[in-house]
Coordinates of C-alpha atoms (C1' of nucleotides) in Angstrom, one line a residue:
Chain A
X1 CA -10.5 -8.1 -9.9
X2 CA -13.3 -5.9 -8.8
X3 CA -12.5 -2.5 -7.3
X4 CA -15.1 -0.4 -5.5
X5 CA -16.8 0.9 -8.6
X6 CA -17.8 -2.6 -9.6
X7 CA -19.4 -3.2 -6.2
X8 CA -21.3 0.0 -6.4
X9 CA -22.7 -1.0 -9.8
X10 CA -23.7 -4.4 -8.4
X11 CA -25.5 -2.8 -5.5
X12 CA -27.5 -0.7 -8.0
X13 CA -28.1 -3.7 -10.3
X14 CA -29.2 -6.0 -7.6
X15 CA -31.5 -3.3 -6.1
X16 CA -33.2 -2.8 -9.4
X17 CA -33.6 -6.5 -10.1
X18 CA -34.6 -7.7 -6.7
X19 CA -35.6 -5.0 -4.2
X20 CA -39.2 -5.1 -3.1
X21 CA -39.5 -8.8 -4.1
X22 CA -39.1 -12.0 -2.2
X23 CA -36.4 -13.7 -4.2
X24 CA -36.0 -17.5 -4.0
X25 CA -32.6 -17.8 -2.4
X26 CA -30.5 -21.0 -2.6
X27 CA -26.9 -22.1 -2.3
X28 CA -26.3 -24.6 -5.2
X29 CA -22.8 -25.1 -3.9
X30 CA -24.1 -25.8 -0.4
X31 CA -21.6 -23.7 1.5
X32 CA -24.1 -21.0 2.1
X33 CA -27.1 -23.2 2.8
X34 CA -27.9 -21.9 6.2
X35 CA -27.6 -18.3 5.2
X36 CA -29.8 -18.9 2.2
X37 CA -32.4 -20.5 4.3
X38 CA -32.4 -17.5 6.6
X39 CA -32.9 -15.0 3.8
X40 CA -35.3 -17.1 1.6
X41 CA -38.8 -15.8 1.7
X42 CA -37.9 -12.4 3.1
X43 CA -38.3 -9.1 1.2
X44 CA -35.1 -7.8 -0.4
X45 CA -34.5 -4.1 0.4
X46 CA -32.2 -1.7 -1.5
X47 CA -28.5 -2.8 -1.4
X48 CA -25.6 -0.6 -0.5
X49 CA -21.9 -0.6 -1.2
X50 CA -19.1 0.8 0.9
X51 CA -15.8 0.4 -0.8
X52 CA -15.5 -3.2 -1.9
X53 CA -18.1 -4.3 0.6
X54 CA -21.7 -5.2 -0.5
X55 CA -24.7 -5.2 1.8
X56 CA -28.2 -6.2 1.1
X57 CA -30.8 -6.1 3.8
X58 CA -33.7 -8.6 4.0
X59 CA -36.8 -8.1 6.2
X60 CA -40.1 -9.9 6.7
X61 CA -42.0 -6.9 5.3
X62 CA -41.0 -3.9 3.1
X63 CA -39.4 -1.1 5.1
X64 CA -36.9 1.6 4.9
X65 CA -33.5 1.0 6.6
X66 CA -30.2 2.8 7.1
X67 CA -27.0 1.0 6.4
X68 CA -26.0 -1.0 9.5
X69 CA -29.4 -0.5 11.2
X70 CA -30.6 -3.2 13.6
X71 CA -33.5 -5.3 12.5
X72 CA -33.0 -6.7 9.0
X73 CA -30.7 -9.6 8.1
X74 CA -27.9 -8.2 6.1
X75 CA -26.3 -10.2 3.3
X76 CA -22.7 -9.2 3.3
X77 CA -20.5 -10.0 0.3
X78 CA -16.9 -9.3 -0.4
X79 CA -15.7 -10.5 -3.9
X80 CA -12.1 -10.7 -2.9
X81 CA -9.7 -11.5 -5.8
X82 CA -12.0 -13.3 -8.1
X83 CA -15.5 -13.3 -6.9
X84 CA -18.2 -12.3 -9.4
X85 CA -21.9 -12.2 -10.0
X86 CA -23.5 -13.3 -13.2
X87 CA -27.0 -12.6 -14.4
X88 CA -29.4 -14.4 -16.6
X89 CA -33.0 -13.8 -17.4
X90 CA -35.7 -12.8 -19.9
X91 CA -36.1 -9.5 -21.6
X92 CA -37.8 -8.0 -18.5
X93 CA -34.8 -8.7 -16.4
X94 CA -32.9 -5.5 -17.1
X95 CA -31.2 -3.1 -14.8
X96 CA -31.1 -0.1 -17.2
X97 CA -29.0 2.5 -15.5
X98 CA -26.6 0.3 -13.6
X99 CA -25.8 -2.5 -15.9
X100 CA -26.8 -1.0 -19.2
X101 CA -27.9 -4.3 -20.6
X102 CA -29.3 -7.5 -19.2
X103 CA -27.5 -10.7 -18.3
X104 CA -24.0 -9.6 -17.8
X105 CA -21.3 -11.1 -15.8
X106 CA -19.9 -8.5 -13.4
X107 CA -16.5 -9.2 -12.0
X108 CA -13.1 -8.6 -13.6
X109 CA -14.9 -8.0 -16.8
X110 CA -18.4 -7.5 -17.8
X111 CA -19.8 -9.2 -20.8
X112 CA -23.0 -10.3 -22.4
X113 CA -24.0 -13.9 -22.0
X114 CA -24.1 -16.0 -25.0
X115 CA -27.2 -15.9 -27.1
X116 CA -28.4 -12.6 -25.6
X117 CA -29.7 -11.2 -28.8
X118 CA -32.0 -14.0 -29.9
X119 CA -33.3 -14.9 -26.5
X120 CA -37.1 -14.3 -26.2
X121 CA -39.0 -13.7 -23.1
X122 CA -41.1 -16.8 -23.3
X123 CA -38.0 -19.0 -23.8
X124 CA -36.4 -18.2 -20.6
X125 CA -35.8 -20.8 -18.0
X126 CA -33.3 -20.6 -15.1
X127 CA -30.0 -22.1 -16.2
X128 CA -28.6 -24.9 -14.2
X129 CA -26.1 -23.3 -11.9
X130 CA -22.4 -24.2 -11.9
X131 CA -21.6 -26.2 -8.9
X132 CA -19.5 -23.4 -7.5
X133 CA -22.4 -21.0 -7.2
X134 CA -22.4 -19.9 -3.6
X135 CA -25.7 -18.1 -3.7
X136 CA -28.5 -17.7 -6.3
X137 CA -31.1 -15.1 -6.0
X138 CA -34.1 -15.9 -8.2
X139 CA -37.2 -14.1 -9.2
X140 CA -39.8 -14.7 -11.9
X141 CA -37.8 -13.1 -14.7
X142 CA -34.2 -13.9 -13.9
X143 CA -31.4 -15.0 -11.6
X144 CA -28.2 -13.7 -10.1
X145 CA -25.4 -16.1 -9.3
X146 CA -22.5 -15.4 -7.0
X147 CA -19.3 -17.4 -7.3
X148 CA -15.9 -17.3 -5.7
X149 CA -16.5 -14.6 -3.0
X150 CA -14.0 -14.1 -0.3
X151 CA -16.9 -13.5 2.1
X152 CA -20.6 -14.3 1.9
X153 CA -22.5 -14.2 5.2
X154 CA -25.5 -12.9 7.0
X155 CA -24.9 -10.2 9.6
X156 CA -27.0 -8.3 12.1
X157 CA -26.8 -4.5 12.4
X158 CA -23.9 -4.6 14.7
X159 CA -22.0 -7.0 12.5
X160 CA -22.4 -4.5 9.6
X161 CA -21.2 -1.6 11.8
X162 CA -18.1 -3.6 12.8
X163 CA -17.2 -3.9 9.1
X164 CA -17.9 -0.3 8.4
X165 CA -15.8 0.8 11.4
X166 CA -12.7 -0.6 9.7
X167 CA -13.3 1.3 6.5
X168 CA -12.1 4.7 5.5
X169 CA -13.9 7.2 3.3
X170 CA -15.2 5.9 0.0
X171 CA -14.6 8.1 -3.0
X172 CA -17.9 6.9 -4.5
X173 CA -19.7 8.3 -1.4
X174 CA -17.5 11.3 -1.0
X175 CA -19.3 12.7 2.0
X176 CA -18.6 16.2 3.2
X177 CA -15.3 16.1 5.2
X178 CA -14.1 12.9 3.4
X179 CA -11.4 14.7 1.4
X180 CA -9.9 16.2 4.6
X181 CA -10.2 12.9 6.4
X182 CA -8.4 11.1 3.6
X183 CA -5.6 13.7 3.7
X184 CA -5.1 13.5 7.4
X185 CA -5.2 9.7 7.5
X186 CA -2.4 9.6 4.9
X187 CA -0.3 12.3 6.5
X188 CA -0.4 10.5 9.8
X189 CA 1.6 7.6 8.5
X190 CA 5.2 7.1 7.3
X191 CA 4.1 4.1 5.2
X192 CA 4.6 4.7 1.4
X193 CA 1.6 6.6 0.0
X194 CA 1.2 3.8 -2.6
X195 CA 0.5 1.4 0.1
X196 CA -1.9 3.7 1.9
X197 CA -4.1 4.1 -1.2
X198 CA -4.7 0.4 -1.0
X199 CA -5.3 0.4 2.7
X200 CA -9.1 0.2 3.0
X201 CA -9.0 1.9 6.4
X202 CA -7.5 5.0 4.7
X203 CA -9.8 5.0 1.7
X204 CA -12.3 2.2 0.9
X205 CA -12.7 1.2 -2.7
X206 CA -9.6 1.8 -4.7
X207 CA -7.7 -1.2 -6.0
X208 CA -4.4 -1.8 -7.7
X209 CA -5.4 -0.1 -11.0
X210 CA -6.8 3.1 -9.5
X211 CA -3.8 3.2 -7.2
X212 CA -1.3 3.1 -10.1
X213 CA -3.1 5.3 -12.5
X214 CA -4.4 8.0 -10.2
X215 CA -1.0 8.4 -8.5
X216 CA 0.4 8.9 -12.0
X217 CA -2.3 11.3 -13.0
X218 CA -1.5 13.6 -10.1
X219 CA 2.2 13.1 -10.2
X220 CA 2.9 11.5 -6.8
X221 CA 5.7 9.0 -6.4
X222 CA 4.1 5.9 -4.7
X223 CA 7.2 5.3 -2.7
X224 CA 7.0 8.6 -0.9
X225 CA 6.0 8.3 2.8
X226 CA 2.5 9.5 3.4
X227 CA 3.6 12.1 5.9
X228 CA 5.8 13.6 3.2
X229 CA 3.1 14.2 0.6
X230 CA 1.7 17.7 0.6
X231 CA -1.9 18.3 1.6
X232 CA -2.5 20.0 -1.7
X233 CA -1.3 16.9 -3.7
X234 CA -3.3 14.6 -1.5
X235 CA -6.4 16.7 -2.1
X236 CA -5.8 16.4 -5.9
X237 CA -5.4 12.6 -5.5
X238 CA -8.7 12.4 -3.6
X239 CA -10.4 14.4 -6.3
X240 CA -8.9 12.2 -9.0
X241 CA -10.0 9.0 -7.3
X242 CA -13.5 10.5 -7.0
X243 CA -13.7 11.3 -10.7
X244 CA -12.0 8.2 -12.0
X245 CA -14.1 5.9 -9.9
X246 CA -17.3 7.6 -10.8
X247 CA -16.5 7.2 -14.5
X248 CA -15.7 3.5 -13.8
X249 CA -19.0 3.1 -12.1
X250 CA -20.9 4.8 -14.9
X251 CA -19.2 3.0 -17.7
X252 CA -18.6 -0.4 -16.1
X253 CA -14.9 -0.4 -17.1
X254 CA -11.7 1.2 -15.8
X255 CA -10.4 3.6 -18.5
X256 CA -7.8 5.7 -16.7
X257 CA -5.6 6.5 -19.6
X258 CA -6.1 10.2 -20.3
X259 CA -7.8 10.6 -23.7
X260 CA -4.9 12.7 -25.1
X261 CA -2.6 9.7 -24.4
X262 CA -4.7 7.0 -26.0
X263 CA -2.8 6.0 -29.2
X264 CA -4.6 5.8 -32.6
X265 CA -3.9 2.1 -32.8
X266 CA -3.2 0.7 -29.4
X267 CA -0.9 -2.3 -29.3
X268 CA -3.2 -3.9 -26.8
X269 CA -5.9 -3.2 -24.2
X270 CA -3.4 -2.2 -21.6
X271 CA -2.1 0.6 -23.8
X272 CA -5.6 1.7 -24.6
X273 CA -7.0 1.7 -21.1
X274 CA -4.1 2.5 -18.7
X275 CA -1.5 5.1 -18.1
X276 CA 1.0 3.1 -16.1
X277 CA -0.8 0.0 -14.9
X278 CA 0.4 -3.2 -16.6
X279 CA 2.7 -1.1 -18.8
X280 CA 6.1 -2.2 -17.4
X281 CA 9.0 -1.3 -19.7
X282 CA 6.8 0.7 -22.1
X283 CA 7.3 4.4 -22.7
X284 CA 5.4 6.8 -20.5
X285 CA 2.8 8.6 -22.6
X286 CA 3.8 11.9 -21.1
X287 CA 7.6 11.9 -20.8
X288 CA 8.8 8.8 -22.6
X289 CA 10.5 7.3 -19.5
X290 CA 10.1 3.5 -19.2
X291 CA 7.4 2.5 -16.8
X292 CA 8.8 0.7 -13.8
X293 CA 7.3 -2.2 -11.8
X294 CA 8.1 -3.4 -8.3
X295 CA 6.5 -5.3 -5.5
X296 CA 4.8 -3.3 -2.7
X297 CA 3.5 -5.3 0.2
X298 CA 2.8 -8.2 -2.0
X299 CA 1.0 -6.3 -4.8
X300 CA 2.4 -5.3 -8.1
X301 CA 3.1 -1.6 -8.3
X302 CA 3.6 0.4 -11.5
X303 CA 4.8 4.0 -11.9
X304 CA 6.7 6.4 -14.1
X305 CA 10.0 7.5 -12.5
X306 CA 10.1 10.6 -14.8
X307 CA 6.6 12.0 -13.9
X308 CA 6.3 10.8 -10.3
X309 CA 8.9 12.3 -8.1
Chain B
dC1 C1' -4.1 -30.8 -21.6
dT2 C1' -1.8 -28.4 -17.4
dC3 C1' -0.6 -24.2 -15.3
dT4 C1' -0.7 -19.6 -13.8
dG5 C1' -2.1 -15.2 -12.5
dA6 C1' -5.6 -11.7 -11.0
dT7 C1' -8.6 -5.2 -10.2
dG8 C1' -8.3 -8.8 -2.1
dG9 C1' -7.7 -9.3 2.4
dC10 C1' -7.4 -12.1 6.5
dT11 C1' -4.5 -14.5 10.1
dA12 C1' -0.5 -16.4 12.3
dC13 C1' 4.4 -16.1 13.1
Chain C
dT1 C1' 6.5 -11.7 5.5
dA2 C1' 4.3 -16.1 4.4
dG3 C1' 0.3 -18.9 4.1
dC4 C1' -4.4 -19.3 3.1
dC5 C1' -9.0 -18.7 1.0
dC6 C1' -11.9 -18.3 -3.2
dT7 C1' -12.3 -19.5 -9.1
dC8 C1' -11.5 -19.9 -13.9
dA9 C1' -9.9 -17.6 -18.5
dG10 C1' -6.3 -17.6 -21.2
dA11 C1' -1.6 -18.8 -22.0
dG12 C1' 1.6 -22.3 -22.6
dT13 C1' 2.9 -27.3 -23.8

DNA sequence: CTCTGATGGCTAC
DNA sequence: TAGCCCTCAGAGT
């Protein structure tokens, strides 16, 4: 469901909506009751994302912290396959640059909540949470509910660093040297490159859609062993992950089908949005060959045998 | 109404 | 490689 771009958007949104405040923190489901009690009443500090991992520090007083620093209590969330956050609030509860509109559900899809248009500021009251809500952050103007996460826990600085130590470079951070590091991590291995792109120790953030479509866009066969892909091609792959994921972060949707391939009247959303992902048996936009699907390490893999050799 | 799949990832064998 | 965790929209009966 959520690839790294979604988690980066969420970090921005939750920062805008809660940082500097002392949100009321609860666990309607009860499974995070202890963690909620620990965070409740503390000041929320700016959240960070690394790949698909979300971290939000909480401290007794406002302060500036580095990711993984000792001191604050770090809320660590991994959405896994179907975790999501949903938002609700009055007209002041808006994260302009990161969500684009208030009260969206962010997960596999983002959408406006019902009745968004007519809701008025004075009307708003916190909705009764679903009984699966693991954690609710609440402030005067709105709430954020987390459901279905793979992980939701409180870590100290060293706990955060342990998580980060297992993660490779994140295309959405793209620090100096990351491109080279990605190339060398892939070229060290004989595992198929398609598998390495999903290995979060090789690069943190890409999921099954970016894997399929970015490999297509740079013309790499996902079955090719990592050590047999040229440095030049891997460099292009990194660059493509960086640009595709930045677009996804900006727009809140994965749209990896190159514009020149988007048909006038797409048969469905898959044809509109993707190059090869979910397009098994359909004609490649570029060469007409039928898109192929197979299983790779338990995940569905899609590619064009004509373009990706 | 029931059933399945999904943009993840861990652990045990 | 299989089993397990976490949830629910949309497809199928």
